[in-house]
Structure formats: C-alpha cells, structure tokens
Short mmCIF file of C-alpha atoms in Angstrom, two decimals:
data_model
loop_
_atom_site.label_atom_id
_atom_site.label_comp_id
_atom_site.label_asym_id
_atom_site.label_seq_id
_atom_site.Cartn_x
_atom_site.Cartn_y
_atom_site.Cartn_z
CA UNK A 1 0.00 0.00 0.00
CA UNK A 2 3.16 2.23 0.77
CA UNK A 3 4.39 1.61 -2.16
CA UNK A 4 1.08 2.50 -4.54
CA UNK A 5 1.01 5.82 -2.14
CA UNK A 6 4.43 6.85 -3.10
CA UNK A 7 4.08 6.27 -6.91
CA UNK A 8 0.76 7.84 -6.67
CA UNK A 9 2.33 10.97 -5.12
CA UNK A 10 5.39 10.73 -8.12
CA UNK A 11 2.74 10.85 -10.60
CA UNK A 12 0.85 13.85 -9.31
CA UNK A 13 4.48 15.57 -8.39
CA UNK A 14 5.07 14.81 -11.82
CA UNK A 15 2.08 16.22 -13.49
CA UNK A 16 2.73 19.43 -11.25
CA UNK A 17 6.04 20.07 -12.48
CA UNK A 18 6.98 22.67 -15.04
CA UNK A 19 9.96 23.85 -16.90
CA UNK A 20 11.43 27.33 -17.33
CA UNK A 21 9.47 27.03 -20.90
CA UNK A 22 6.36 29.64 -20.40
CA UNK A 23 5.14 26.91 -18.19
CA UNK A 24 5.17 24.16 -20.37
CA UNK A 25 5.04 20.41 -19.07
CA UNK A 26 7.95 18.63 -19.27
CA UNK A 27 6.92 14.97 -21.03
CA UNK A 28 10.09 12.12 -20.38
CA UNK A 29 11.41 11.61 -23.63
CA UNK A 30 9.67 13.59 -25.92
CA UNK A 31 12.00 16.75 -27.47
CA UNK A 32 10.36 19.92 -28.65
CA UNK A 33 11.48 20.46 -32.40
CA UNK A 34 9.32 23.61 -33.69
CA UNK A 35 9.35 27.47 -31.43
CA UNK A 36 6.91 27.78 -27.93
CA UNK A 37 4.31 30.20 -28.33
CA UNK A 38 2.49 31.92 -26.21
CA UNK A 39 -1.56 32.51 -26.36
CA UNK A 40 -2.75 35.69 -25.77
CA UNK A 41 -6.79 36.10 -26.01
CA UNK A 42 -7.12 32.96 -28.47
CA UNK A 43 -3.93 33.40 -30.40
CA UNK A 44 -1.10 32.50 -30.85
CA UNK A 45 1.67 34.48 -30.56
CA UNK A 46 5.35 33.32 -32.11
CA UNK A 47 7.88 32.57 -29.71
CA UNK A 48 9.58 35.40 -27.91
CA UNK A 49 6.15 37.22 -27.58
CA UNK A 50 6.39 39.32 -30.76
CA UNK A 51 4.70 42.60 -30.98
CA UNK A 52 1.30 42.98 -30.57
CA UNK A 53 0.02 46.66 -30.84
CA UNK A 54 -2.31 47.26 -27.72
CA UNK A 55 -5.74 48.17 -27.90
CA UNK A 56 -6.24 52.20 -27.25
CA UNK A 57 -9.02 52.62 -24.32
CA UNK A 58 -11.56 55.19 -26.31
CA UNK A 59 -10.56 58.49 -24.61
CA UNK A 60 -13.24 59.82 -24.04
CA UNK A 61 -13.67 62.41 -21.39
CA UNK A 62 -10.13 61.01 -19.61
CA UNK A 63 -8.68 64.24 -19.40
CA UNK A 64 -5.66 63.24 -21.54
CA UNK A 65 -4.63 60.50 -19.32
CA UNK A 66 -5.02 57.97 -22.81
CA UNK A 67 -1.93 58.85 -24.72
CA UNK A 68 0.36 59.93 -21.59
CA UNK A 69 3.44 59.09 -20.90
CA UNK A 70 4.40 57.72 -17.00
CA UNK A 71 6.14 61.17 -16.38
CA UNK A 72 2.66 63.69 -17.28
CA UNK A 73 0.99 60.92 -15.25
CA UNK A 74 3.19 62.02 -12.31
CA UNK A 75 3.01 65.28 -12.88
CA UNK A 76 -0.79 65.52 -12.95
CA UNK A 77 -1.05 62.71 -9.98
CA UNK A 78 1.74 62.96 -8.14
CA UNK A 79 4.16 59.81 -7.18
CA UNK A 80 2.40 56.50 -8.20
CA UNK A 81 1.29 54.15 -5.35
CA UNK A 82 2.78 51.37 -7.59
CA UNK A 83 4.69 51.25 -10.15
CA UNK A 84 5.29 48.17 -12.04
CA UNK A 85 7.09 46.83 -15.21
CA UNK A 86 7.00 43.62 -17.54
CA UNK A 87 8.39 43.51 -20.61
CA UNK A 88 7.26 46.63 -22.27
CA UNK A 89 4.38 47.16 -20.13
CA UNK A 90 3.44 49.35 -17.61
CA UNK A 91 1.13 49.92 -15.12
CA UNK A 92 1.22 52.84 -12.68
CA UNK A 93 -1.76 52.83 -9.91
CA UNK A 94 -2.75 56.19 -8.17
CA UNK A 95 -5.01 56.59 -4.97
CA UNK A 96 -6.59 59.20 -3.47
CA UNK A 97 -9.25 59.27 -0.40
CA UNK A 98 -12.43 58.72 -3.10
CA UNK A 99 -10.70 56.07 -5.67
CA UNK A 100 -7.63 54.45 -7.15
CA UNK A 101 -6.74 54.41 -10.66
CA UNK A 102 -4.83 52.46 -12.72
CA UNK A 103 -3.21 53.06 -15.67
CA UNK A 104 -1.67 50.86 -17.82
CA UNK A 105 1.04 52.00 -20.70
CA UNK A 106 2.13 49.97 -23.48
CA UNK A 107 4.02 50.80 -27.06
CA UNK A 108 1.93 51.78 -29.96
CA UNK A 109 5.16 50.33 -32.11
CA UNK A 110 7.78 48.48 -31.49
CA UNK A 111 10.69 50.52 -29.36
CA UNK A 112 8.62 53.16 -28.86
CA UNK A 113 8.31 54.92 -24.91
CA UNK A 114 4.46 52.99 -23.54
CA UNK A 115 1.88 55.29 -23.25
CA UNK A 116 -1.24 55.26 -22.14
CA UNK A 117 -3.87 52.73 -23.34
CA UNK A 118 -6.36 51.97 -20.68
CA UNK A 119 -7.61 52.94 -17.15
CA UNK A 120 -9.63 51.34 -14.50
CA UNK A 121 -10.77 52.80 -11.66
CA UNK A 122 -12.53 51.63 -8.39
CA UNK A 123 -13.42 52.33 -4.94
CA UNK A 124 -10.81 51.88 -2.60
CA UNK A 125 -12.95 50.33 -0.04
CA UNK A 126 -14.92 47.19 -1.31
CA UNK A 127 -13.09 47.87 -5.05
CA UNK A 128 -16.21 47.83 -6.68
CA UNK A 129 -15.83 49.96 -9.93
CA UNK A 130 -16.53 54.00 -9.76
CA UNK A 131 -16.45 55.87 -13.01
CA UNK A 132 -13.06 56.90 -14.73
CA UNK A 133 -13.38 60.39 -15.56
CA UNK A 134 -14.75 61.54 -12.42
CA UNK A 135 -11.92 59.56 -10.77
CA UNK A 136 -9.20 61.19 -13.12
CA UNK A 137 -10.47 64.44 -11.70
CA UNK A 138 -10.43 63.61 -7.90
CA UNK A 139 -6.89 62.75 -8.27
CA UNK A 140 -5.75 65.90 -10.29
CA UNK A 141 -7.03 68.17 -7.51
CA UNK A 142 -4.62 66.29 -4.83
#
C-alpha cells in the first residue's frame, strides 16, 4: 500500500512540475522540435512574444490620461502608489481618499516609450468599480 502511495504521489508531483518554458510540461522523452508560443486572447503568438500593438481605451472624457506618458501621469497625480514593469508594459496605480486608478502604458510600435492605453478605476474600499473620468479628476485636484 506504501508503495502505490508513493508512486501515486510521483505521478501527481510529476504532473505538477513545469519547466522554465512559459510553463510548459515537461513529457520524459519527448524533445520539442518547432518554437513555444504563447496565447494571448485565443492566439497565438510566435515565440519570444512578438509585438502585438495594444488596444487604445476610447478616450473619451479622460482628461488626456489615454496617450500619456508615465512622467505627465506624475506630474498631474503625483508619485504613483505602484509602479510596475514587464516587458514593455506598464502599469502605474494612483489613490486618493475617493478612488484608485490604474493606468496601464504599453508601445503603440515596437521601441517606442508605452503610453497610455487603458484605465480602470474603483473604490478603494470594497473595489467595486466608480467611473473613470470623475476619478481622473479627484486625483488631479490632490
């Protein structure tokens, strides 16, 4: 019975594992041949991520927050609460006393500095969602 247990637990170890490969199980004896990708909403992507121009949140009345750079974020909202990078992507969050807002910044093109695509913003207690623009404007009078 020991012995079942511990293969049992080898097998599920086993299944658990992953290698350094996006994630990918690692299969005894079988050798990848073609490139990894990577799905993104349904697609494929080629190996190494490629470029994928983001999709631009519609501006609307965002008081130019679509389309700015990290630094005219600062400068309208002061420091950033958080301020994290991946790969060419950004995402700066701001807070104030009525809502927190983030913003996240990716290239338009290839090399180019992120800006602005999208925004979210939410109530800071409970985080249920509270409308952008009158969010965007709490946090430029700070």
């Amino acid at each position: 019975m020991r012995k079942e247990l511990g293969l049992a637990a080898t097998l599920l170890l086993g299944a658990c594992a992953s290698t350094s490969s996006g994630g990918a199980k690692h299969t005894p004896g079988v050798t990848r041949t073609g490139p990894l990708t990577t799905t993104v909403r349904g697609e494929d992507l080629p190996a190494g991520g490629g470029f994928r121009p983001p999709t631009v949140q519609n501006a609307g009345n965002l008081g130019g927050v679509i389309g700015a750079r990290a630094e005219q974020l600062t400068a309208s909202f002061g420091d950033a609460r958080i301020d994290l990078v991946e790969g060419d992507a950004r995402k700066l969050q701001f807070a104030g006393e009525g809502c927190v807002l983030d913003v996240f910044l990716y290239p338009l093109e290839p090399g180019q500095t992120p800006t602005a695509t999208y925004v979210e913003a939410r109530n800071p207690e409970g985080g249920t969602s509270v409308d952008e623009a009158s969010c965007v404007r709490d946090l430029a009078r700070r």
